[in-house]
Amino acid sequence: MDTLAEIRTALDAASDRLARGLVRQPPQEFLDELWTHIYSGAPVDLQPYVWSRLMELGAGLLPGTGQGSRFQPPASHYRL
């Protein structure tokens, strides 16, 4: 995914699937696929946005997807 519009469309579709109860796979597997397909393919400058959105989705699916998550923020989230 190269553009913000493509990323937003994919994340909105995933969120909609969750809201409608259309996700049939285990929550962890669903999130892992999103991380692989959306976050990993996002340009570095869009990764903070993708990370934030995926963390929001994960918080609704999996308890403990917050600060101690295995999905750490991208390096651009850290201040030197």
C-alpha positions as MATLAB code, in Angstrom:
seq = 'MDTLAEIRTALDAASDRLARGLVRQPPQEFLDELWTHIYSGAPVDLQPYVWSRLMELGAGLLPGTGQGSRFQPPASHYRL';
ca = [
       0.000    0.000    0.000;
       1.574    3.169   -1.157;
      -0.895    5.955   -0.477;
      -2.772    7.223    2.527;
      -6.057    6.749    0.644;
      -5.308    3.045    0.031;
      -4.309    2.557    3.657;
      -7.412    4.312    4.977;
      -9.629    2.250    2.692;
      -8.067   -1.009    3.903;
      -8.255   -0.015    7.570;
     -11.827    1.238    7.244;
     -12.819   -2.031    5.567;
     -11.221   -4.028    8.393;
     -12.959   -1.897   10.996;
     -16.276   -2.326    9.192;
     -15.814   -6.106    9.064;
     -15.207   -6.110   12.807;
     -18.213   -3.916   13.535;
     -20.495   -6.148   11.455;
     -19.152   -9.345   13.016;
     -17.867  -10.631    9.687;
     -14.445  -11.710   10.970;
     -14.498  -15.495   11.231;
     -10.857  -16.106   12.092;
      -9.355  -15.779   15.579;
      -8.741  -12.127   16.566;
      -4.965  -12.563   16.870;
      -4.746  -14.062   13.393;
      -6.874  -11.257   11.935;
      -4.662   -8.597   13.521;
      -1.466  -10.348   12.469;
      -2.666  -10.323    8.863;
      -3.469   -6.618    9.056;
      -0.018   -5.878   10.485;
       1.618   -7.912    7.752;
      -0.350   -6.539    4.833;
      -0.963   -2.944    5.844;
       1.715   -1.859    8.297;
       4.625   -3.671    6.663;
       3.689   -2.338    3.245;
       3.135    1.241    4.358;
       5.705    3.922    3.582;
       7.782    4.861    6.622;
       6.160    8.280    6.925;
       2.680    6.681    7.163;
       3.606    3.922    9.622;
       2.810    6.006   12.734;
      -0.729    6.559   11.439;
      -1.144    2.869   10.568;
       0.272    1.813   13.931;
      -2.212    4.048   15.766;
      -5.187    2.735   13.803;
      -4.140   -0.892   14.231;
      -3.673   -0.363   17.964;
      -7.235    0.986   18.146;
      -8.556   -2.064   16.303;
      -6.519   -4.376   18.512;
      -7.749   -2.748   21.707;
     -11.278   -3.679   20.740;
     -10.339   -7.284   19.969;
      -7.617   -8.294   22.347;
      -7.164   -7.322   25.959;
      -3.674   -6.033   26.650;
      -2.961   -4.645   23.184;
      -1.916   -1.394   24.797;
       1.445   -0.177   26.078;
       2.900   -3.657   26.582;
       1.933   -4.832   23.140;
       4.264   -6.912   21.011;
       3.525   -4.386   18.247;
       5.885   -1.610   19.228;
       5.512    1.873   17.734;
       7.614    2.731   14.715;
      10.919    4.468   15.333;
       9.428    7.768   14.170;
       7.195    7.696   17.299;
      10.213    8.045   19.535;
      11.739   11.388   20.292;
      15.471   11.674   20.650;
];
